[in-house]
CSV table of C-alpha atoms and ligand atoms in Angstrom, one decimal:
chain,number,residue,atom,x,y,z
A,189,UNK,CA,52.7,-39.5,129.3
A,190,UNK,CA,52.4,-42.3,126.4
A,191,UNK,CA,51.1,-41.8,122.7
A,192,UNK,CA,47.3,-42.9,122.8
A,193,UNK,CA,46.3,-45.0,119.4
A,194,UNK,CA,43.2,-44.5,118.3
A,195,UNK,CA,40.4,-44.3,115.4
A,196,UNK,CA,38.8,-41.3,113.2
A,197,UNK,CA,36.7,-41.0,110.4
A,198,UNK,CA,37.9,-39.1,107.6
A,199,UNK,CA,36.6,-38.0,104.2
A,200,UNK,CA,39.5,-39.8,102.3
A,201,UNK,CA,38.7,-36.9,98.9
A,202,UNK,CA,35.4,-35.1,98.5
A,203,UNK,CA,32.8,-37.3,98.0
A,204,UNK,CA,29.2,-39.2,98.4
A,205,UNK,CA,29.2,-41.5,102.2
A,206,UNK,CA,31.3,-43.9,100.3
A,207,UNK,CA,34.4,-41.4,101.3
A,208,UNK,CA,34.0,-41.9,104.7
A,209,UNK,CA,36.5,-44.3,106.1
A,210,UNK,CA,38.4,-45.4,109.2
A,211,UNK,CA,41.8,-44.4,109.6
A,212,UNK,CA,43.9,-45.8,112.3
A,213,UNK,CA,46.7,-42.8,114.1
A,214,UNK,CA,48.2,-42.4,117.3
A,215,UNK,CA,47.6,-38.8,119.9
A,216,UNK,CA,51.0,-37.3,121.5
A,217,UNK,CA,51.8,-36.4,124.4
A,218,UNK,CA,49.4,-32.5,124.5
A,219,UNK,CA,51.2,-29.4,124.6
A,220,UNK,CA,51.3,-27.2,127.8
A,221,UNK,CA,47.7,-25.6,127.9
A,222,UNK,CA,46.0,-28.8,126.1
A,223,UNK,CA,43.9,-31.7,127.0
A,224,UNK,CA,44.1,-35.0,125.5
A,225,UNK,CA,39.6,-35.8,125.3
A,226,UNK,CA,38.2,-39.3,125.0
A,227,UNK,CA,35.7,-38.4,123.1
A,228,UNK,CA,32.3,-40.3,124.2
A,229,UNK,CA,29.7,-38.0,121.7
A,230,UNK,CA,29.4,-36.3,118.5
A,231,UNK,CA,26.5,-33.9,117.3
A,232,UNK,CA,26.0,-34.8,113.8
A,233,UNK,CA,25.3,-31.3,111.9
A,234,UNK,CA,24.2,-30.9,108.1
A,235,UNK,CA,27.9,-28.8,107.5
A,236,UNK,CA,29.0,-32.4,107.8
A,237,UNK,CA,27.5,-33.6,104.9
A,238,UNK,CA,28.1,-30.1,102.9
A,239,UNK,CA,32.3,-30.4,104.0
A,240,UNK,CA,32.5,-34.6,103.0
A,241,UNK,CA,30.9,-33.3,99.4
A,242,UNK,CA,33.0,-30.7,98.4
A,243,UNK,CA,30.9,-28.1,98.9
A,244,UNK,CA,31.3,-26.1,102.3
A,245,UNK,CA,33.7,-23.0,102.2
A,246,UNK,CA,35.4,-23.2,105.4
A,247,UNK,CA,37.0,-26.5,104.4
A,248,UNK,CA,38.3,-26.7,101.5
A,249,UNK,CA,40.7,-29.9,101.4
A,250,UNK,CA,40.4,-33.7,101.7
A,251,UNK,CA,41.4,-35.5,103.6
A,252,UNK,CA,39.9,-34.6,106.5
A,253,UNK,CA,37.5,-35.0,110.1
A,254,UNK,CA,33.9,-34.3,110.0
A,255,UNK,CA,32.0,-32.9,112.5
A,256,UNK,CA,31.8,-29.2,114.7
A,257,UNK,CA,31.0,-30.6,118.2
A,258,UNK,CA,32.1,-33.4,120.7
A,259,UNK,CA,31.2,-34.0,124.8
A,260,UNK,CA,34.6,-35.7,126.1
A,261,UNK,CA,36.3,-36.9,129.4
A,262,UNK,CA,39.9,-35.3,129.9
A,263,UNK,CA,42.4,-37.7,129.6
A,264,UNK,CA,45.2,-36.0,130.3
A,265,UNK,CA,46.3,-32.5,130.3
A,266,UNK,CA,49.3,-29.9,130.6
A,267,UNK,CA,48.8,-26.7,132.5
A,268,UNK,CA,50.1,-23.4,131.2
A,269,UNK,CA,48.9,-21.3,133.9
A,270,UNK,CA,46.7,-22.2,136.7
A,271,UNK,CA,44.2,-25.0,136.9
A,272,UNK,CA,41.0,-24.1,136.4
A,273,UNK,CA,38.3,-25.1,139.0
A,274,UNK,CA,36.7,-28.1,137.7
A,275,UNK,CA,40.1,-29.8,135.6
A,276,UNK,CA,40.7,-32.9,136.6
A,277,UNK,CA,40.8,-36.6,135.2
A,278,UNK,CA,38.0,-38.0,133.8
A,279,UNK,CA,36.1,-34.7,134.1
A,280,UNK,CA,33.4,-34.8,131.1
A,281,UNK,CA,33.3,-31.3,128.6
A,282,UNK,CA,31.8,-30.0,125.6
A,283,UNK,CA,33.4,-28.5,122.7
A,284,UNK,CA,32.1,-26.2,120.1
A,285,UNK,CA,35.1,-26.7,117.0
A,286,UNK,CA,36.4,-23.7,115.0
A,287,UNK,CA,38.1,-26.1,112.7
A,288,UNK,CA,36.2,-29.6,111.6
A,289,UNK,CA,37.6,-32.6,113.3
A,290,UNK,CA,35.2,-34.0,115.7
A,291,UNK,CA,34.4,-37.6,114.2
A,292,UNK,CA,37.7,-39.6,116.0
A,293,UNK,CA,37.7,-41.1,119.2
A,294,UNK,CA,40.5,-39.1,121.0
A,295,UNK,CA,41.7,-36.0,120.2
A,296,UNK,CA,43.9,-33.5,121.9
A,297,UNK,CA,42.2,-29.9,122.0
A,298,UNK,CA,43.7,-26.2,124.0
A,299,UNK,CA,42.1,-26.1,127.3
A,300,UNK,CA,39.9,-22.9,126.2
A,301,UNK,CA,37.9,-24.4,124.2
A,302,UNK,CA,36.7,-27.0,127.0
A,303,UNK,CA,33.5,-26.4,128.9
A,304,UNK,CA,32.1,-28.6,131.9
A,305,UNK,CA,28.9,-30.2,132.0
A,306,UNK,CA,27.4,-30.0,134.6
A,307,UNK,CA,27.2,-33.3,136.8
A,308,UNK,CA,23.4,-34.4,136.1
A,309,UNK,CA,24.0,-34.1,132.2
A,310,UNK,CA,23.9,-37.5,130.1
A,311,UNK,CA,26.6,-36.9,127.6
A,312,UNK,CA,24.2,-37.4,124.1
A,313,UNK,CA,22.7,-34.6,125.4
A,314,UNK,CA,25.1,-32.3,125.6
A,315,UNK,CA,26.6,-33.5,122.2
A,316,UNK,CA,23.5,-32.4,120.7
A,317,UNK,CA,23.6,-28.3,122.2
A,318,UNK,CA,27.1,-27.2,120.9
A,319,UNK,CA,26.7,-26.2,116.9
A,320,UNK,CA,23.3,-25.5,116.7
A,321,UNK,CA,22.3,-24.5,119.2
A,322,UNK,CA,25.6,-21.7,119.8
A,323,UNK,CA,24.6,-20.8,116.0
A,324,UNK,CA,21.3,-19.9,117.3
A,325,UNK,CA,22.8,-18.3,120.2
A,326,UNK,CA,24.4,-16.5,117.5
A,327,UNK,CA,21.5,-15.5,114.9
A,328,UNK,CA,19.2,-14.2,117.7
A,329,UNK,CA,20.9,-12.1,120.5
A,330,UNK,CA,24.6,-11.2,118.8
A,331,UNK,CA,23.1,-10.3,114.7
A,332,UNK,CA,19.4,-10.3,115.6
A,333,UNK,CA,19.0,-8.3,118.7
A,334,UNK,CA,15.1,-9.2,118.6
A,335,UNK,CA,12.7,-7.2,121.2
A,336,UNK,CA,10.9,-9.8,123.0
A,337,UNK,CA,7.4,-9.8,121.6
A,338,UNK,CA,8.9,-8.9,118.1
A,339,UNK,CA,8.3,-11.2,115.3
A,340,UNK,CA,10.6,-13.3,113.1
A,341,UNK,CA,10.3,-15.7,110.2
A,342,UNK,CA,12.7,-18.9,110.6
A,343,UNK,CA,13.4,-21.1,107.5
A,344,UNK,CA,14.0,-24.5,108.2
A,345,UNK,CA,12.2,-24.4,111.3
A,346,UNK,CA,12.2,-28.4,111.3
A,347,UNK,CA,16.1,-28.5,111.4
A,348,UNK,CA,19.0,-28.5,113.8
A,349,UNK,CA,19.8,-24.7,114.0
A,350,UNK,CA,16.1,-24.1,112.6
A,351,UNK,CA,14.9,-26.0,116.1
A,352,UNK,CA,16.9,-24.6,118.4
A,353,UNK,CA,16.0,-21.1,116.9
A,354,UNK,CA,12.1,-21.8,117.8
A,355,UNK,CA,12.8,-22.9,121.1
A,356,UNK,CA,15.0,-19.5,122.5
A,357,UNK,CA,12.7,-17.6,120.3
A,358,UNK,CA,10.1,-19.2,122.2
A,359,UNK,CA,11.3,-18.7,126.0
A,360,UNK,CA,12.0,-14.7,124.3
A,361,UNK,CA,8.3,-14.4,124.2
A,362,UNK,CA,8.6,-14.0,119.8
A,363,UNK,CA,6.0,-14.2,117.6
A,364,UNK,CA,7.2,-16.8,114.6
A,365,UNK,CA,6.7,-17.8,111.5
A,366,UNK,CA,8.9,-20.7,109.9
A,367,UNK,CA,9.3,-22.3,107.0
A,368,UNK,CA,9.7,-26.3,106.6
A,369,UNK,CA,8.7,-29.7,104.3
A,370,UNK,CA,9.7,-32.5,106.5
A,371,UNK,CA,6.4,-34.7,107.6
A,372,UNK,CA,5.2,-33.5,111.0
A,373,UNK,CA,6.8,-30.4,111.2
A,374,UNK,CA,3.2,-29.2,111.9
A,375,UNK,CA,3.1,-30.2,114.9
A,376,UNK,CA,6.5,-29.7,115.7
A,377,UNK,CA,6.6,-26.8,114.7
A,378,UNK,CA,3.1,-26.0,116.8
A,379,UNK,CA,5.2,-27.4,120.5
A,380,UNK,CA,7.0,-24.5,120.4
A,381,UNK,CA,4.3,-21.8,118.8
A,382,UNK,CA,5.4,-21.5,115.7
A,383,UNK,CA,3.2,-21.6,112.8
A,384,UNK,CA,4.1,-23.8,109.8
A,385,UNK,CA,5.0,-22.3,106.1
A,386,UNK,CA,5.5,-25.8,103.9
A,387,UNK,CA,7.7,-23.6,101.2
A,388,UNK,CA,7.7,-26.8,99.0
A,389,UNK,CA,3.6,-25.1,98.5
A,390,UNK,CA,3.1,-21.9,100.4
A,391,UNK,CA,5.0,-18.8,99.4
A,392,UNK,CA,6.6,-17.7,102.8
A,393,UNK,CA,6.5,-14.3,101.4
A,394,UNK,CA,2.6,-13.8,100.5
A,395,UNK,CA,1.3,-15.4,104.3
A,396,UNK,CA,4.0,-13.3,106.4
A,397,UNK,CA,2.9,-10.5,104.5
A,398,UNK,CA,-0.9,-11.4,105.4
A,399,UNK,CA,-0.2,-12.5,109.1
A,400,UNK,CA,2.4,-9.1,109.7
A,401,UNK,CA,1.1,-6.7,107.4
A,402,UNK,CA,3.6,-4.1,108.8
A,403,UNK,CA,6.7,-6.5,108.6
A,404,UNK,CA,8.5,-8.9,110.8
A,405,UNK,CA,11.4,-7.9,113.3
A,406,UNK,CA,14.2,-10.3,111.8
A,407,UNK,CA,13.9,-12.4,109.0
A,408,UNK,CA,16.8,-16.1,109.5
A,409,UNK,CA,17.9,-17.5,106.6
A,410,UNK,CA,20.0,-20.4,105.7
A,411,UNK,CA,19.5,-20.8,101.9
A,412,UNK,CA,19.9,-17.2,100.5
A,413,UNK,CA,19.3,-16.6,96.8
A,414,UNK,CA,15.5,-15.9,96.3
A,415,UNK,CA,14.7,-16.0,99.9
A,416,UNK,CA,17.1,-13.2,101.1
A,417,UNK,CA,15.5,-10.9,98.3
A,418,UNK,CA,12.1,-12.0,99.8
A,419,UNK,CA,13.3,-12.0,103.3
A,420,UNK,CA,14.5,-8.9,103.1
A,421,UNK,CA,11.6,-7.2,102.0
A,422,UNK,CA,8.7,-8.3,105.0
A,423,UNK,CA,11.5,-6.5,108.1
A,424,UNK,CA,9.6,-3.7,109.0
A,425,UNK,CA,11.2,-0.7,109.7
A,426,UNK,CA,14.6,-1.1,112.0
A,427,UNK,CA,14.2,-5.0,111.2
A,428,UNK,CA,16.9,-7.2,110.8
A,429,UNK,CA,18.2,-10.1,108.2
A,430,UNK,CA,20.5,-12.8,109.2
A,431,UNK,CA,22.0,-15.0,106.7
A,432,UNK,CA,23.8,-18.3,108.3
A,433,UNK,CA,24.2,-19.6,105.4
A,434,UNK,CA,24.0,-20.3,101.6
A,435,UNK,CA,22.7,-23.8,100.9
A,436,UNK,CA,20.1,-23.7,98.6
A,437,UNK,CA,21.8,-24.9,95.8
A,438,UNK,CA,23.6,-28.1,96.9
A,439,UNK,CA,27.0,-28.5,94.5
A,440,UNK,CA,27.3,-24.7,94.1
A,441,UNK,CA,27.2,-23.8,97.8
A,442,UNK,CA,30.8,-23.1,98.4
A,443,UNK,CA,30.7,-20.3,95.7
A,444,UNK,CA,26.7,-19.2,97.0
A,445,UNK,CA,28.5,-18.6,100.2
A,446,UNK,CA,31.1,-15.8,98.9
A,447,UNK,CA,28.5,-14.4,96.4
A,448,UNK,CA,25.4,-14.3,99.1
A,449,UNK,CA,27.5,-12.8,102.2
A,450,UNK,CA,28.8,-10.3,99.2
A,451,UNK,CA,24.9,-10.1,98.9
A,452,UNK,CA,24.4,-9.5,102.1
A,453,UNK,CA,27.1,-6.8,102.9
A,454,UNK,CA,25.7,-4.3,99.9
A,455,UNK,CA,22.2,-4.8,101.4
A,456,UNK,CA,23.1,-3.7,104.6
A,457,UNK,CA,24.3,-0.8,102.5
A,458,UNK,CA,20.5,0.2,102.2
A,459,UNK,CA,18.9,2.4,104.8
A,460,UNK,CA,16.2,2.0,107.2
A,461,UNK,CA,17.1,-1.9,107.3
A,462,UNK,CA,20.0,-4.2,108.4
A,463,UNK,CA,21.3,-7.3,107.3
A,464,UNK,CA,23.9,-9.4,109.4
A,465,UNK,CA,25.7,-12.6,108.6
A,466,UNK,CA,26.5,-15.2,111.3
A,467,UNK,CA,29.6,-17.1,110.9
A,468,UNK,CA,29.7,-19.4,114.3
A,469,UNK,CA,33.3,-21.5,113.2
A,470,UNK,CA,34.7,-17.5,113.2
A,471,UNK,CA,32.9,-15.9,116.1
A,472,UNK,CA,34.3,-18.7,118.6
A,473,UNK,CA,37.6,-18.0,117.7
A,474,UNK,CA,37.5,-14.7,117.8
A,475,UNK,CA,35.2,-14.2,121.1
A,476,UNK,CA,36.3,-17.2,123.4
A,477,UNK,CA,34.8,-16.1,126.5
A,478,UNK,CA,31.2,-15.4,124.0
A,479,UNK,CA,31.8,-18.7,123.4
A,480,UNK,CA,31.9,-20.3,126.7
A,481,UNK,CA,29.3,-18.1,128.5
A,482,UNK,CA,27.3,-19.1,125.7
A,483,UNK,CA,28.0,-23.0,125.7
A,484,UNK,CA,27.9,-23.0,129.9
A,485,UNK,CA,24.3,-21.3,129.8
A,486,UNK,CA,22.9,-23.6,127.4
A,487,UNK,CA,24.4,-26.8,129.4
A,488,UNK,CA,22.7,-24.8,132.2
A,489,UNK,CA,19.7,-25.2,130.3
A,490,UNK,CA,19.5,-28.2,128.8
A,491,UNK,CA,20.6,-29.8,132.5
A,492,UNK,CA,17.4,-27.9,133.7
A,493,UNK,CA,15.3,-29.1,130.9
A,494,UNK,CA,14.9,-26.0,130.0
A,495,UNK,CA,16.5,-26.8,126.5
A,496,UNK,CA,15.6,-30.0,125.1
A,497,UNK,CA,18.1,-30.7,121.9
A,498,UNK,CA,15.1,-33.5,120.6
A,499,UNK,CA,17.8,-37.3,119.2
A,500,UNK,CA,16.4,-38.0,116.7
A,501,UNK,CA,19.2,-41.6,116.5
A,502,UNK,CA,22.4,-42.9,118.0
A,503,UNK,CA,24.8,-44.9,116.2
A,504,UNK,CA,28.8,-45.9,116.3
A,505,UNK,CA,31.0,-43.0,115.9
A,506,UNK,CA,32.7,-45.6,113.4
A,507,UNK,CA,29.3,-46.3,110.9
A,508,UNK,CA,29.0,-42.6,109.9
A,509,UNK,CA,28.7,-43.1,106.5
A,510,UNK,CA,25.7,-45.3,107.3
A,511,UNK,CA,24.4,-42.1,108.7
A,512,UNK,CA,25.7,-39.7,106.6
A,513,UNK,CA,23.9,-41.9,103.9
A,514,UNK,CA,20.8,-42.1,106.0
A,515,UNK,CA,20.3,-38.0,106.0
A,516,UNK,CA,20.4,-38.0,102.9
A,517,UNK,CA,17.7,-40.1,101.9
A,518,UNK,CA,16.2,-37.7,104.1
A,519,UNK,CA,15.5,-41.0,106.6
A,520,UNK,CA,16.1,-39.2,109.9
A,521,UNK,CA,14.6,-36.7,111.6
A,522,UNK,CA,15.6,-34.9,115.0
A,523,UNK,CA,19.6,-35.0,116.0
A,524,UNK,CA,21.8,-37.8,115.0
A,525,UNK,CA,24.1,-38.4,118.0
A,526,UNK,CA,27.7,-40.7,117.1
A,527,UNK,CA,29.2,-42.8,120.0
A,528,UNK,CA,32.3,-44.2,121.2
A,529,UNK,CA,32.9,-46.9,123.2
B,816,NAP,N1,26.3,-19.8,110.0
B,816,NAP,C1,27.3,-20.8,110.9
B,816,NAP,O1,28.1,-20.8,111.6
B,816,NAP,C2,26.4,-22.5,111.1
B,816,NAP,C3,26.3,-23.3,111.7
B,816,NAP,C4,26.1,-24.3,112.0
B,816,NAP,C5,24.8,-25.1,110.5
B,816,NAP,N2,25.1,-24.1,110.1
B,816,NAP,C6,24.4,-24.0,108.6
B,816,NAP,O2,22.7,-24.0,108.9
B,816,NAP,C7,21.8,-24.5,107.8
B,816,NAP,C8,21.4,-25.8,108.7
B,816,NAP,O3,21.7,-26.3,109.2
B,816,NAP,P1,21.0,-27.6,110.0
B,816,NAP,O4,22.2,-28.6,110.6
B,816,NAP,O5,20.9,-27.0,111.1
B,816,NAP,O6,20.7,-28.0,108.8
B,816,NAP,P2,19.5,-29.6,109.0
B,816,NAP,O7,19.4,-29.8,110.9
B,816,NAP,O8,19.3,-30.1,107.6
B,816,NAP,O9,18.0,-28.1,108.6
B,816,NAP,C9,17.8,-27.5,107.4
B,816,NAP,C10,16.4,-27.2,107.3
B,816,NAP,O10,16.2,-26.9,106.4
B,816,NAP,C11,15.5,-26.8,105.4
B,816,NAP,N3,15.3,-26.3,104.1
B,816,NAP,C12,15.5,-27.1,103.2
B,816,NAP,N4,15.1,-26.3,102.1
B,816,NAP,C13,14.5,-25.5,102.6
B,816,NAP,C14,14.1,-24.1,101.8
B,816,NAP,N5,14.2,-23.5,100.6
B,816,NAP,N6,13.1,-22.9,102.6
B,816,NAP,C15,13.2,-23.4,104.0
B,816,NAP,N7,13.9,-24.0,104.7
B,816,NAP,C16,14.2,-25.4,103.6
B,816,NAP,C17,14.6,-28.2,105.8
B,816,NAP,O11,13.7,-28.9,106.0
B,816,NAP,P3,13.0,-29.6,105.4
B,816,NAP,O12,13.6,-31.4,105.9
B,816,NAP,O13,11.5,-29.9,106.7
B,816,NAP,O14,12.6,-30.0,104.1
B,816,NAP,C18,15.6,-28.5,107.4
B,816,NAP,O15,14.8,-28.3,108.4
B,816,NAP,C19,23.6,-25.2,106.9
B,816,NAP,O16,23.6,-25.2,105.6
B,816,NAP,C20,24.5,-25.1,107.9
B,816,NAP,O17,25.5,-25.3,107.1
B,816,NAP,C21,25.6,-22.7,110.0
């Protein structure tokens, strides 16, 4: 097997979108148990922007290649055991990574991470699924365990993970309240039956308390800080606050994550209500069967049109810096996909 020349996007140091630069490299033959993928499409998440600016706890060193999710085509592979029935050159797979590296034209990955795409599913739609939707499953099912018909509060219901939570919550028949502020949020949330709360103009605690005097079964939070206190107060007895990020103070998110995670664990000592932390890159690595089963299920749902990941924009991988700049200017809503020719 030959080395493959390719390009990837590297955050050369921590900083603004301009630190993202294309870098040429060569990919050696895969070791046993690995496949080399030709990347077709990469999902962009808010976490990529945090990491690029040096504000993400799980990515503490530069240079690095951002991105947690991709769809690719198997270029070649070296078996270290029985051959999975779907594995062949040209097979299309989706992947959520445990460490960032997805903004690339080629990548070598262990085979357990590769989940085959249903035949009819297009790579762009599939690339919008892995991180946001697995995170939503982790929050809703692993940690939330909300009974059908329960009431929940979803912060950032207009965002990538928030939209996934809204659709999966709709499928479970939940009564949902969602905070957001972007233009058009009210209408977009209403599509999934989510009652819109404008977090810039309304006190979400007062609105939810008014509608749900007995409290809600779960609060899903990615902001941290005072949101945690208010969210915890809104819980019905037996309810759960699931925290999956601490992004309320840009520039201080890494430190806030350490403090916030400690706080969530301490809050869990209070009787009557639960708190939980969702950390999906860690959960993928520690429970491979859960990861594979979850991604297979979600890709199948996307193929059948049961879930419809909303793609806001599609751009070439090599324009990643411009895409990050546009996202920071809030010019794009919906999921952004980077494509490789
Ligand atoms: N735990 C994990 O494993 C995991 C996995 C994936 C992502 N994450 C984290 O989850 C967070 C969301 O990621 P994403 O990709 O979904 O981001 P996103 O698409 O940028 O969405 C973020 C959302 O947060 C909303 N928001 C901003 N400030 C808010 C506030 N004060 N109150 C309520 N909502 C607010 C925004 O709403 P408007 O634009 O409408 O104002 C937007 O809808 C990020 O911090 C990311 O790092 C964690």
